[in-house]
mmCIF file of N, CA and C in Angstrom:
data_model
loop_
_atom_site.group_PDB
_atom_site.id
_atom_site.type_symbol
_atom_site.label_atom_id
_atom_site.label_comp_id
_atom_site.label_asym_id
_atom_site.label_seq_id
_atom_site.Cartn_x
_atom_site.Cartn_y
_atom_site.Cartn_z
ATOM 1 N N MET A 1157 48.701 -27.264 45.991
ATOM 2 C CA MET A 1157 48.330 -27.140 44.600
ATOM 3 C C MET A 1157 46.833 -26.914 44.458
ATOM 4 N N LEU A 1158 46.073 -27.460 45.404
ATOM 5 C CA LEU A 1158 44.624 -27.210 45.365
ATOM 6 C C LEU A 1158 44.331 -25.725 45.569
ATOM 7 N N CYS A 1159 45.034 -25.109 46.522
ATOM 8 C CA CYS A 1159 44.850 -23.665 46.755
ATOM 9 C C CYS A 1159 45.255 -22.870 45.522
ATOM 10 N N ALA A 1160 46.403 -23.211 44.941
ATOM 11 C CA ALA A 1160 46.898 -22.480 43.774
ATOM 12 C C ALA A 1160 45.967 -22.656 42.578
ATOM 13 N N GLY A 1161 45.487 -23.875 42.361
ATOM 14 C CA GLY A 1161 44.569 -24.121 41.255
ATOM 15 C C GLY A 1161 43.256 -23.381 41.418
ATOM 16 N N THR A 1162 42.733 -23.367 42.633
ATOM 17 C CA THR A 1162 41.485 -22.656 42.897
ATOM 18 C C THR A 1162 41.661 -21.151 42.706
ATOM 19 N N LEU A 1163 42.771 -20.617 43.191
ATOM 20 C CA LEU A 1163 43.044 -19.192 43.019
ATOM 21 C C LEU A 1163 43.202 -18.837 41.539
ATOM 22 N N GLU A 1164 43.861 -19.693 40.782
ATOM 23 C CA GLU A 1164 44.030 -19.428 39.354
ATOM 24 C C GLU A 1164 42.690 -19.476 38.626
ATOM 25 N N LEU A 1165 41.810 -20.378 39.034
ATOM 26 C CA LEU A 1165 40.460 -20.404 38.452
ATOM 27 C C LEU A 1165 39.730 -19.096 38.721
ATOM 28 N N MET A 1166 39.838 -18.587 39.946
ATOM 29 C CA MET A 1166 39.192 -17.314 40.297
ATOM 30 C C MET A 1166 39.778 -16.176 39.463
ATOM 31 N N ARG A 1167 41.098 -16.175 39.297
ATOM 32 C CA ARG A 1167 41.755 -15.126 38.530
ATOM 33 C C ARG A 1167 41.328 -15.172 37.062
ATOM 34 N N LEU A 1168 41.274 -16.363 36.493
ATOM 35 C CA LEU A 1168 40.868 -16.491 35.088
ATOM 36 C C LEU A 1168 39.407 -16.102 34.871
ATOM 37 N N LYS A 1169 38.558 -16.387 35.855
ATOM 38 C CA LYS A 1169 37.156 -15.957 35.749
ATOM 39 C C LYS A 1169 37.061 -14.433 35.757
ATOM 40 N N MET A 1170 37.889 -13.795 36.594
ATOM 41 C CA MET A 1170 37.905 -12.333 36.642
ATOM 42 C C MET A 1170 38.410 -11.766 35.311
ATOM 43 N N VAL A 1171 39.425 -12.389 34.733
ATOM 44 C CA VAL A 1171 39.960 -11.946 33.445
ATOM 45 C C VAL A 1171 38.880 -12.042 32.373
ATOM 46 N N LYS A 1172 38.186 -13.163 32.344
ATOM 47 C CA LYS A 1172 37.146 -13.373 31.325
ATOM 48 C C LYS A 1172 35.965 -12.429 31.531
ATOM 49 N N LYS A 1173 35.527 -12.259 32.783
ATOM 50 C CA LYS A 1173 34.367 -11.438 33.086
ATOM 51 C C LYS A 1173 34.589 -9.972 32.707
ATOM 52 N N HIS A 1174 35.789 -9.452 32.973
ATOM 53 C CA HIS A 1174 36.065 -8.030 32.759
ATOM 54 C C HIS A 1174 36.941 -7.761 31.529
ATOM 55 N N ASN A 1175 37.201 -8.807 30.743
ATOM 56 C CA ASN A 1175 38.015 -8.693 29.532
ATOM 57 C C ASN A 1175 39.384 -8.059 29.838
ATOM 58 N N TYR A 1176 40.081 -8.645 30.822
ATOM 59 C CA TYR A 1176 41.389 -8.145 31.248
ATOM 60 C C TYR A 1176 42.536 -8.836 30.505
ATOM 61 N N TYR A 1177 42.295 -9.413 29.364
ATOM 62 C CA TYR A 1177 43.290 -10.230 28.685
ATOM 63 C C TYR A 1177 44.601 -9.504 28.413
ATOM 64 N N GLU A 1178 44.539 -8.236 28.081
ATOM 65 C CA GLU A 1178 45.763 -7.509 27.727
ATOM 66 C C GLU A 1178 46.376 -6.744 28.894
ATOM 67 N N LEU A 1179 45.729 -6.784 30.064
ATOM 68 C CA LEU A 1179 46.307 -6.102 31.228
ATOM 69 C C LEU A 1179 47.521 -6.880 31.744
ATOM 70 N N GLN A 1180 48.552 -6.159 32.125
ATOM 71 C CA GLN A 1180 49.706 -6.822 32.716
ATOM 72 C C GLN A 1180 49.471 -7.111 34.197
ATOM 73 N N HIS A 1181 48.691 -6.252 34.841
ATOM 74 C CA HIS A 1181 48.427 -6.415 36.268
ATOM 75 C C HIS A 1181 46.920 -6.493 36.481
ATOM 76 N N ILE A 1182 46.458 -7.626 36.958
ATOM 77 C CA ILE A 1182 45.037 -7.825 37.240
ATOM 78 C C ILE A 1182 44.712 -7.136 38.565
ATOM 79 N N PRO A 1183 43.599 -6.392 38.635
ATOM 80 C CA PRO A 1183 43.250 -5.706 39.894
ATOM 81 C C PRO A 1183 42.721 -6.702 40.936
ATOM 82 N N MET A 1184 43.634 -7.506 41.434
ATOM 83 C CA MET A 1184 43.314 -8.532 42.425
ATOM 84 C C MET A 1184 44.428 -8.474 43.474
ATOM 85 N N SER A 1185 44.073 -8.513 44.720
ATOM 86 C CA SER A 1185 45.056 -8.374 45.793
ATOM 87 C C SER A 1185 46.039 -9.539 45.808
ATOM 88 N N ILE A 1186 47.292 -9.219 46.049
ATOM 89 C CA ILE A 1186 48.347 -10.226 46.167
ATOM 90 C C ILE A 1186 48.115 -11.119 47.382
ATOM 91 N N PHE A 1187 47.348 -10.617 48.345
ATOM 92 C CA PHE A 1187 47.119 -11.363 49.581
ATOM 93 C C PHE A 1187 46.263 -12.613 49.380
ATOM 94 N N TRP A 1188 45.670 -12.777 48.183
ATOM 95 C CA TRP A 1188 44.965 -14.025 47.874
ATOM 96 C C TRP A 1188 45.934 -15.208 47.847
ATOM 97 N N GLN A 1189 47.216 -14.937 47.702
ATOM 98 C CA GLN A 1189 48.217 -16.002 47.657
ATOM 99 C C GLN A 1189 48.701 -16.430 49.042
ATOM 100 N N VAL A 1190 48.354 -15.680 50.070
ATOM 101 C CA VAL A 1190 48.837 -15.973 51.418
ATOM 102 C C VAL A 1190 48.480 -17.393 51.880
ATOM 103 N N PRO A 1191 47.240 -17.875 51.704
ATOM 104 C CA PRO A 1191 46.936 -19.230 52.198
ATOM 105 C C PRO A 1191 47.824 -20.313 51.583
ATOM 106 N N GLN A 1192 48.071 -20.240 50.278
ATOM 107 C CA GLN A 1192 48.889 -21.288 49.669
ATOM 108 C C GLN A 1192 50.345 -21.202 50.124
ATOM 109 N N TYR A 1193 50.839 -20.007 50.393
ATOM 110 C CA TYR A 1193 52.208 -19.885 50.900
ATOM 111 C C TYR A 1193 52.312 -20.373 52.345
ATOM 112 N N ILE A 1194 51.273 -20.176 53.131
ATOM 113 C CA ILE A 1194 51.267 -20.704 54.498
ATOM 114 C C ILE A 1194 51.272 -22.231 54.459
ATOM 115 N N VAL A 1195 50.434 -22.805 53.620
ATOM 116 C CA VAL A 1195 50.362 -24.268 53.515
ATOM 117 C C VAL A 1195 51.697 -24.844 53.060
ATOM 118 N N ILE A 1196 52.282 -24.275 51.998
ATOM 119 C CA ILE A 1196 53.544 -24.817 51.487
ATOM 120 C C ILE A 1196 54.677 -24.591 52.475
ATOM 121 N N GLY A 1197 54.670 -23.475 53.186
ATOM 122 C CA GLY A 1197 55.702 -23.219 54.191
ATOM 123 C C GLY A 1197 55.644 -24.219 55.332
ATOM 124 N N CYS A 1198 54.447 -24.461 55.835
ATOM 125 C CA CYS A 1198 54.284 -25.457 56.907
ATOM 126 C C CYS A 1198 54.664 -26.851 56.429
ATOM 127 N N ALA A 1199 54.259 -27.188 55.226
ATOM 128 C CA ALA A 1199 54.576 -28.511 54.679
ATOM 129 C C ALA A 1199 56.081 -28.706 54.557
ATOM 130 N N GLU A 1200 56.791 -27.686 54.090
ATOM 131 C CA GLU A 1200 58.242 -27.812 53.953
ATOM 132 C C GLU A 1200 58.925 -27.933 55.306
ATOM 133 N N VAL A 1201 58.476 -27.165 56.284
ATOM 134 C CA VAL A 1201 59.078 -27.246 57.619
ATOM 135 C C VAL A 1201 58.880 -28.643 58.197
ATOM 136 N N PHE A 1202 57.653 -29.153 58.183
ATOM 137 C CA PHE A 1202 57.393 -30.470 58.756
ATOM 138 C C PHE A 1202 58.082 -31.580 57.970
ATOM 139 N N THR A 1203 58.155 -31.437 56.656
ATOM 140 C CA THR A 1203 58.834 -32.443 55.844
ATOM 141 C C THR A 1203 60.320 -32.482 56.152
ATOM 142 N N ASN A 1204 60.951 -31.312 56.204
ATOM 143 C CA ASN A 1204 62.391 -31.276 56.479
ATOM 144 C C ASN A 1204 62.719 -31.799 57.866
ATOM 145 N N ILE A 1205 61.920 -31.432 58.855
ATOM 146 C CA ILE A 1205 62.162 -31.925 60.219
ATOM 147 C C ILE A 1205 61.958 -33.435 60.279
ATOM 148 N N GLY A 1206 60.888 -33.911 59.678
ATOM 149 C CA GLY A 1206 60.635 -35.356 59.665
ATOM 150 C C GLY A 1206 61.711 -36.124 58.931
ATOM 151 N N GLN A 1207 62.195 -35.565 57.834
ATOM 152 C CA GLN A 1207 63.240 -36.223 57.058
ATOM 153 C C GLN A 1207 64.539 -36.308 57.863
ATOM 154 N N LEU A 1208 64.917 -35.223 58.530
ATOM 155 C CA LEU A 1208 66.127 -35.253 59.348
ATOM 156 C C LEU A 1208 66.000 -36.231 60.510
ATOM 157 N N GLU A 1209 64.854 -36.227 61.167
ATOM 158 C CA GLU A 1209 64.618 -37.179 62.256
ATOM 159 C C GLU A 1209 64.733 -38.622 61.760
ATOM 160 N N PHE A 1210 64.133 -38.876 60.612
ATOM 161 C CA PHE A 1210 64.185 -40.226 60.044
ATOM 162 C C PHE A 1210 65.623 -40.632 59.753
ATOM 163 N N PHE A 1211 66.389 -39.745 59.128
ATOM 164 C CA PHE A 1211 67.772 -40.086 58.792
ATOM 165 C C PHE A 1211 68.607 -40.330 60.039
ATOM 166 N N TYR A 1212 68.436 -39.509 61.065
ATOM 167 C CA TYR A 1212 69.244 -39.686 62.266
ATOM 168 C C TYR A 1212 68.846 -40.926 63.049
ATOM 169 N N GLU A 1213 67.596 -41.311 63.004
ATOM 170 C CA GLU A 1213 67.168 -42.484 63.758
ATOM 171 C C GLU A 1213 67.331 -43.780 62.969
ATOM 172 N N GLN A 1214 67.152 -43.754 61.672
ATOM 173 C CA GLN A 1214 67.122 -44.981 60.890
ATOM 174 C C GLN A 1214 68.406 -45.282 60.120
ATOM 175 N N ALA A 1215 69.212 -44.294 59.853
ATOM 176 C CA ALA A 1215 70.454 -44.528 59.108
ATOM 177 C C ALA A 1215 71.512 -45.122 60.029
ATOM 178 N N PRO A 1216 72.393 -45.927 59.474
ATOM 179 C CA PRO A 1216 73.529 -46.401 60.287
ATOM 180 C C PRO A 1216 74.352 -45.203 60.772
ATOM 181 N N ASP A 1217 74.960 -45.353 61.935
ATOM 182 C CA ASP A 1217 75.686 -44.245 62.553
ATOM 183 C C ASP A 1217 76.715 -43.624 61.612
ATOM 184 N N ALA A 1218 77.411 -44.438 60.847
ATOM 185 C CA ALA A 1218 78.469 -43.935 59.971
ATOM 186 C C ALA A 1218 77.925 -43.203 58.746
ATOM 187 N N MET A 1219 76.623 -43.304 58.494
ATOM 188 C CA MET A 1219 76.061 -42.714 57.281
ATOM 189 C C MET A 1219 75.124 -41.533 57.545
ATOM 190 N N ARG A 1220 75.036 -41.074 58.767
ATOM 191 C CA ARG A 1220 74.078 -40.007 59.096
ATOM 192 C C ARG A 1220 74.353 -38.727 58.335
ATOM 193 N N SER A 1221 75.592 -38.294 58.304
ATOM 194 C CA SER A 1221 75.894 -37.048 57.592
ATOM 195 C C SER A 1221 75.712 -37.228 56.087
ATOM 196 N N LEU A 1222 76.020 -38.414 55.575
ATOM 197 C CA LEU A 1222 75.812 -38.678 54.156
ATOM 198 C C LEU A 1222 74.320 -38.619 53.819
ATOM 199 N N CYS A 1223 73.485 -39.142 54.680
ATOM 200 C CA CYS A 1223 72.035 -39.100 54.441
ATOM 201 C C CYS A 1223 71.512 -37.661 54.467
ATOM 202 N N SER A 1224 72.053 -36.836 55.364
ATOM 203 C CA SER A 1224 71.650 -35.426 55.384
ATOM 204 C C SER A 1224 72.048 -34.744 54.081
ATOM 205 N N ALA A 1225 73.235 -35.047 53.594
ATOM 206 C CA ALA A 1225 73.675 -34.481 52.318
ATOM 207 C C ALA A 1225 72.807 -34.986 51.177
ATOM 208 N N LEU A 1226 72.429 -36.241 51.216
ATOM 209 C CA LEU A 1226 71.565 -36.791 50.165
ATOM 210 C C LEU A 1226 70.184 -36.150 50.185
ATOM 211 N N SER A 1227 69.709 -35.766 51.363
ATOM 212 C CA SER A 1227 68.398 -35.112 51.415
ATOM 213 C C SER A 1227 68.455 -33.758 50.712
ATOM 214 N N LEU A 1228 69.564 -33.041 50.861
ATOM 215 C CA LEU A 1228 69.728 -31.774 50.141
ATOM 216 C C LEU A 1228 69.875 -32.019 48.643
ATOM 217 N N THR A 1229 70.516 -33.114 48.287
ATOM 218 C CA THR A 1229 70.667 -33.459 46.870
ATOM 219 C C THR A 1229 69.313 -33.771 46.247
ATOM 220 N N THR A 1230 68.445 -34.438 46.992
ATOM 221 C CA THR A 1230 67.116 -34.735 46.450
ATOM 222 C C THR A 1230 66.318 -33.458 46.230
ATOM 223 N N ALA A 1231 66.515 -32.463 47.086
ATOM 224 C CA ALA A 1231 65.843 -31.173 46.879
ATOM 225 C C ALA A 1231 66.338 -30.521 45.590
ATOM 226 N N ALA A 1232 67.637 -30.573 45.358
ATOM 227 C CA ALA A 1232 68.190 -29.997 44.127
ATOM 228 C C ALA A 1232 67.676 -30.750 42.902
ATOM 229 N N LEU A 1233 67.673 -32.070 42.976
ATOM 230 C CA LEU A 1233 67.164 -32.861 41.849
ATOM 231 C C LEU A 1233 65.687 -32.595 41.607
ATOM 232 N N GLY A 1234 64.940 -32.379 42.677
ATOM 233 C CA GLY A 1234 63.530 -32.037 42.539
ATOM 234 C C GLY A 1234 63.326 -30.741 41.788
ATOM 235 N N ASN A 1235 64.187 -29.765 42.029
ATOM 236 C CA ASN A 1235 64.101 -28.500 41.302
ATOM 237 C C ASN A 1235 64.395 -28.692 39.822
ATOM 238 N N TYR A 1236 65.385 -29.528 39.500
ATOM 239 C CA TYR A 1236 65.670 -29.821 38.094
ATOM 240 C C TYR A 1236 64.496 -30.550 37.435
ATOM 241 N N LEU A 1237 63.904 -31.503 38.171
ATOM 242 C CA LEU A 1237 62.754 -32.222 37.622
ATOM 243 C C LEU A 1237 61.556 -31.303 37.425
ATOM 244 N N SER A 1238 61.404 -30.324 38.305
ATOM 245 C CA SER A 1238 60.319 -29.348 38.143
ATOM 246 C C SER A 1238 60.498 -28.554 36.857
ATOM 247 N N THR A 1239 61.721 -28.140 36.592
ATOM 248 C CA THR A 1239 62.008 -27.416 35.357
ATOM 249 C C THR A 1239 61.721 -28.289 34.150
ATOM 250 N N LEU A 1240 62.134 -29.539 34.212
ATOM 251 C CA LEU A 1240 61.869 -30.479 33.117
ATOM 252 C C LEU A 1240 60.367 -30.664 32.911
ATOM 253 N N LEU A 1241 59.618 -30.778 34.007
ATOM 254 C CA LEU A 1241 58.168 -30.946 33.916
ATOM 255 C C LEU A 1241 57.510 -29.732 33.267
ATOM 256 N N VAL A 1242 57.931 -28.531 33.645
ATOM 257 C CA VAL A 1242 57.380 -27.318 33.034
ATOM 258 C C VAL A 1242 57.691 -27.291 31.543
ATOM 259 N N ASN A 1243 58.913 -27.663 31.161
ATOM 260 C CA ASN A 1243 59.276 -27.689 29.743
ATOM 261 C C ASN A 1243 58.461 -28.717 28.959
ATOM 262 N N ILE A 1244 58.252 -29.880 29.540
ATOM 263 C CA ILE A 1244 57.453 -30.915 28.873
ATOM 264 C C ILE A 1244 56.013 -30.446 28.694
ATOM 265 N N VAL A 1245 55.429 -29.884 29.751
ATOM 266 C CA VAL A 1245 54.048 -29.395 29.671
ATOM 267 C C VAL A 1245 53.934 -28.290 28.630
ATOM 268 N N THR A 1246 54.898 -27.383 28.611
ATOM 269 C CA THR A 1246 54.876 -26.300 27.631
ATOM 270 C C THR A 1246 54.971 -26.853 26.212
ATOM 271 N N ASP A 1247 55.872 -27.789 25.986
ATOM 272 C CA ASP A 1247 56.015 -28.380 24.646
ATOM 273 C C ASP A 1247 54.755 -29.113 24.218
ATOM 274 N N LEU A 1248 54.183 -29.917 25.111
ATOM 275 C CA LEU A 1248 52.992 -30.692 24.752
ATOM 276 C C LEU A 1248 51.756 -29.815 24.579
ATOM 277 N N SER A 1249 51.613 -28.790 25.418
ATOM 278 C CA SER A 1249 50.396 -27.975 25.349
ATOM 279 C C SER A 1249 50.424 -26.947 24.223
ATOM 280 N N THR A 1250 51.589 -26.695 23.644
ATOM 281 C CA THR A 1250 51.669 -25.768 22.504
ATOM 282 C C THR A 1250 51.885 -26.506 21.186
ATOM 283 N N ARG A 1251 51.745 -27.802 21.215
ATOM 284 C CA ARG A 1251 52.028 -28.634 20.040
ATOM 285 C C ARG A 1251 51.178 -28.253 18.826
ATOM 286 N N HIS A 1252 49.923 -27.907 19.030
ATOM 287 C CA HIS A 1252 49.022 -27.613 17.910
ATOM 288 C C HIS A 1252 48.864 -26.118 17.665
ATOM 289 N N GLY A 1253 49.828 -25.324 18.103
ATOM 290 C CA GLY A 1253 49.823 -23.901 17.812
ATOM 291 C C GLY A 1253 49.028 -23.029 18.764
ATOM 292 N N GLY A 1254 48.469 -23.594 19.813
ATOM 293 C CA GLY A 1254 47.704 -22.798 20.774
ATOM 294 C C GLY A 1254 48.624 -22.073 21.751
ATOM 295 N N ALA A 1255 48.011 -21.328 22.652
ATOM 296 C CA ALA A 1255 48.780 -20.579 23.654
ATOM 297 C C ALA A 1255 49.432 -21.499 24.672
ATOM 298 N N GLY A 1256 48.864 -22.676 24.866
ATOM 299 C CA GLY A 1256 49.403 -23.617 25.837
ATOM 300 C C GLY A 1256 48.933 -23.320 27.250
ATOM 301 N N TRP A 1257 49.363 -24.142 28.154
ATOM 302 C CA TRP A 1257 48.961 -23.985 29.546
ATOM 303 C C TRP A 1257 49.715 -22.849 30.216
ATOM 304 N N ILE A 1258 50.976 -22.630 29.838
ATOM 305 C CA ILE A 1258 51.814 -21.651 30.526
ATOM 306 C C ILE A 1258 52.416 -20.685 29.491
ATOM 307 N N PRO A 1259 51.598 -19.806 28.904
ATOM 308 C CA PRO A 1259 52.141 -18.859 27.918
ATOM 309 C C PRO A 1259 52.789 -17.661 28.610
ATOM 310 N N ASP A 1260 53.398 -16.796 27.823
ATOM 311 C CA ASP A 1260 54.004 -15.581 28.390
ATOM 312 C C ASP A 1260 52.941 -14.700 29.050
ATOM 313 N N ASN A 1261 51.780 -14.572 28.421
ATOM 314 C CA ASN A 1261 50.658 -13.849 29.011
ATOM 315 C C ASN A 1261 49.718 -14.888 29.624
ATOM 316 N N LEU A 1262 49.782 -15.038 30.931
ATOM 317 C CA LEU A 1262 49.004 -16.077 31.610
ATOM 318 C C LEU A 1262 47.493 -15.892 31.463
ATOM 319 N N ASN A 1263 47.057 -14.713 31.062
ATOM 320 C CA ASN A 1263 45.627 -14.479 30.872
ATOM 321 C C ASN A 1263 45.057 -15.307 29.719
ATOM 322 N N TYR A 1264 45.903 -15.710 28.795
ATOM 323 C CA TYR A 1264 45.463 -16.533 27.672
ATOM 324 C C TYR A 1264 45.698 -18.023 27.908
ATOM 325 N N GLY A 1265 46.345 -18.373 28.972
ATOM 326 C CA GLY A 1265 46.711 -19.760 29.223
ATOM 327 C C GLY A 1265 45.769 -20.462 30.179
ATOM 328 N N HIS A 1266 46.221 -21.614 30.617
ATOM 329 C CA HIS A 1266 45.475 -22.417 31.596
ATOM 330 C C HIS A 1266 46.440 -22.946 32.638
ATOM 331 N N LEU A 1267 47.015 -22.034 33.389
ATOM 332 C CA LEU A 1267 47.915 -22.433 34.463
ATOM 333 C C LEU A 1267 47.189 -23.325 35.466
ATOM 334 N N ASP A 1268 45.874 -23.162 35.567
ATOM 335 C CA ASP A 1268 45.092 -24.007 36.464
ATOM 336 C C ASP A 1268 45.199 -25.476 36.072
ATOM 337 N N TYR A 1269 45.264 -25.792 34.774
ATOM 338 C CA TYR A 1269 45.437 -27.177 34.336
ATOM 339 C C TYR A 1269 46.751 -27.744 34.860
ATOM 340 N N PHE A 1270 47.776 -26.913 34.844
ATOM 341 C CA PHE A 1270 49.082 -27.341 35.359
ATOM 342 C C PHE A 1270 48.983 -27.656 36.848
ATOM 343 N N PHE A 1271 48.287 -26.815 37.597
ATOM 344 C CA PHE A 1271 48.129 -27.066 39.030
ATOM 345 C C PHE A 1271 47.327 -28.340 39.280
ATOM 346 N N TRP A 1272 46.277 -28.580 38.490
ATOM 347 C CA TRP A 1272 45.488 -29.809 38.663
ATOM 348 C C TRP A 1272 46.343 -31.037 38.330
ATOM 349 N N MET A 1273 47.210 -30.924 37.319
ATOM 350 C CA MET A 1273 48.105 -32.027 37.000
ATOM 351 C C MET A 1273 49.044 -32.301 38.177
ATOM 352 N N LEU A 1274 49.520 -31.231 38.825
ATOM 353 C CA LEU A 1274 50.382 -31.405 39.994
ATOM 354 C C LEU A 1274 49.629 -32.040 41.161
ATOM 355 N N VAL A 1275 48.340 -31.740 41.291
ATOM 356 C CA VAL A 1275 47.526 -32.389 42.324
ATOM 357 C C VAL A 1275 47.478 -33.888 42.072
ATOM 358 N N VAL A 1276 47.239 -34.276 40.815
ATOM 359 C CA VAL A 1276 47.182 -35.709 40.467
ATOM 360 C C VAL A 1276 48.535 -36.367 40.729
ATOM 361 N N LEU A 1277 49.624 -35.725 40.326
ATOM 362 C CA LEU A 1277 50.952 -36.280 40.573
ATOM 363 C C LEU A 1277 51.233 -36.405 42.072
ATOM 364 N N SER A 1278 50.765 -35.441 42.849
ATOM 365 C CA SER A 1278 50.943 -35.500 44.304
ATOM 366 C C SER A 1278 50.155 -36.663 44.905
ATOM 367 N N LEU A 1279 48.966 -36.915 44.390
ATOM 368 C CA LEU A 1279 48.175 -38.053 44.880
ATOM 369 C C LEU A 1279 48.840 -39.379 44.522
ATOM 370 N N VAL A 1280 49.394 -39.479 43.315
ATOM 371 C CA VAL A 1280 50.137 -40.681 42.928
ATOM 372 C C VAL A 1280 51.335 -40.861 43.847
ATOM 373 N N ASN A 1281 52.037 -39.765 44.138
ATOM 374 C CA ASN A 1281 53.170 -39.799 45.049
ATOM 375 C C ASN A 1281 52.744 -40.250 46.445
ATOM 376 N N LEU A 1282 51.589 -39.784 46.908
ATOM 377 C CA LEU A 1282 51.081 -40.187 48.221
ATOM 378 C C LEU A 1282 50.802 -41.687 48.267
ATOM 379 N N VAL A 1283 50.208 -42.221 47.212
ATOM 380 C CA VAL A 1283 49.920 -43.660 47.164
ATOM 381 C C VAL A 1283 51.217 -44.462 47.214
ATOM 382 N N ILE A 1284 52.211 -44.039 46.433
ATOM 383 C CA ILE A 1284 53.503 -44.738 46.440
ATOM 384 C C ILE A 1284 54.148 -44.635 47.815
ATOM 385 N N TYR A 1285 54.077 -43.465 48.428
ATOM 386 C CA TYR A 1285 54.633 -43.269 49.767
ATOM 387 C C TYR A 1285 53.958 -44.213 50.779
ATOM 388 N N LEU A 1286 52.642 -44.297 50.710
ATOM 389 C CA LEU A 1286 51.926 -45.170 51.644
ATOM 390 C C LEU A 1286 52.292 -46.635 51.442
ATOM 391 N N LEU A 1287 52.499 -47.034 50.194
ATOM 392 C CA LEU A 1287 52.923 -48.417 49.925
ATOM 393 C C LEU A 1287 54.319 -48.684 50.489
ATOM 394 N N VAL A 1288 55.225 -47.731 50.305
ATOM 395 C CA VAL A 1288 56.586 -47.905 50.829
ATOM 396 C C VAL A 1288 56.568 -47.956 52.349
ATOM 397 N N THR A 1289 55.790 -47.093 52.983
ATOM 398 C CA THR A 1289 55.752 -47.087 54.453
ATOM 399 C C THR A 1289 55.111 -48.351 55.010
ATOM 400 N N LYS A 1290 54.205 -48.934 54.249
ATOM 401 C CA LYS A 1290 53.558 -50.162 54.718
ATOM 402 C C LYS A 1290 54.565 -51.304 54.832
ATOM 403 N N TYR A 1291 55.518 -51.353 53.921
ATOM 404 C CA TYR A 1291 56.468 -52.465 53.887
ATOM 405 C C TYR A 1291 57.830 -52.112 54.476
ATOM 406 N N TYR A 1292 57.993 -50.903 54.990
ATOM 407 C CA TYR A 1292 59.278 -50.505 55.560
ATOM 408 C C TYR A 1292 59.453 -51.131 56.934
ATOM 409 N N THR A 1293 60.649 -51.630 57.207
ATOM 410 C CA THR A 1293 60.970 -52.197 58.512
ATOM 411 C C THR A 1293 61.861 -51.210 59.255
ATOM 412 N N TYR A 1294 61.382 -50.744 60.396
ATOM 413 C CA TYR A 1294 62.129 -49.757 61.169
ATOM 414 C C TYR A 1294 63.293 -50.399 61.907
ATOM 415 N N LYS A 1295 64.371 -49.642 62.014
ATOM 416 C CA LYS A 1295 65.522 -50.035 62.809
ATOM 417 C C LYS A 1295 65.106 -49.946 64.267
ATOM 418 N N LYS A 1296 65.498 -50.907 65.060
ATOM 419 C CA LYS A 1296 65.109 -50.891 66.471
ATOM 420 C C LYS A 1296 65.813 -49.759 67.198
ATOM 421 N N ALA A 1297 65.031 -49.061 68.026
ATOM 422 C CA ALA A 1297 65.590 -47.961 68.814
ATOM 423 C C ALA A 1297 66.372 -48.518 69.992
ATOM 424 N N VAL A 1298 67.492 -47.911 70.283
ATOM 425 C CA VAL A 1298 68.335 -48.326 71.406
ATOM 426 C C VAL A 1298 68.106 -47.344 72.544
ATOM 427 N N ASP A 1299 67.772 -47.877 73.726
ATOM 428 C CA ASP A 1299 67.574 -47.005 74.898
ATOM 429 C C ASP A 1299 68.930 -46.480 75.362
ATOM 430 N N SER A 1300 69.007 -45.173 75.526
ATOM 431 C CA SER A 1300 70.241 -44.575 76.025
ATOM 432 C C SER A 1300 70.285 -44.616 77.549
ATOM 433 N N VAL A 1301 69.156 -44.864 78.194
ATOM 434 C CA VAL A 1301 69.096 -44.929 79.654
ATOM 435 C C VAL A 1301 69.092 -46.391 80.042
ATOM 436 N N SER A 1302 70.025 -46.765 80.857
ATOM 437 C CA SER A 1302 70.087 -48.162 81.285
ATOM 438 C C SER A 1302 69.166 -48.350 82.495
ATOM 439 N N HIS A 1303 68.501 -49.486 82.491
ATOM 440 C CA HIS A 1303 67.609 -49.827 83.594
ATOM 441 C C HIS A 1303 68.285 -50.829 84.490
ATOM 442 N N ASN A 1304 68.193 -50.627 85.798
ATOM 443 C CA ASN A 1304 68.809 -51.554 86.777
ATOM 444 C C ASN A 1304 67.918 -52.694 87.077
#
């Protein structure tokens, strides 16, 4: 979100500097988005692998497949919550008749504010995650190799 917010700030500065408000396509290379897609791609890969490892090692044997299914369910619920969050932000930011943070023409909006809000929410999530991990008790690992 930091990459996306910074890129949106750069884009909005270009719009303001050159008065590109009514242009549908800003003369800015699409490749400016590559760093944020690399970061999010790596994050998703490591998160999914870590989540599967955690479920297989920490879940009771009879519940491993159920935990894998629940991890996919949490991804689906996250997508629904994302939609709800966008709708809430749109409703609140257009309350007084302004363009809002996420208007149809993004050149008049402040999508960067939305990204900064997501950064704050991610930091809150990190703090909660760290608190949960501090008090989590791991299941003892069983050695599959017997020692004589």
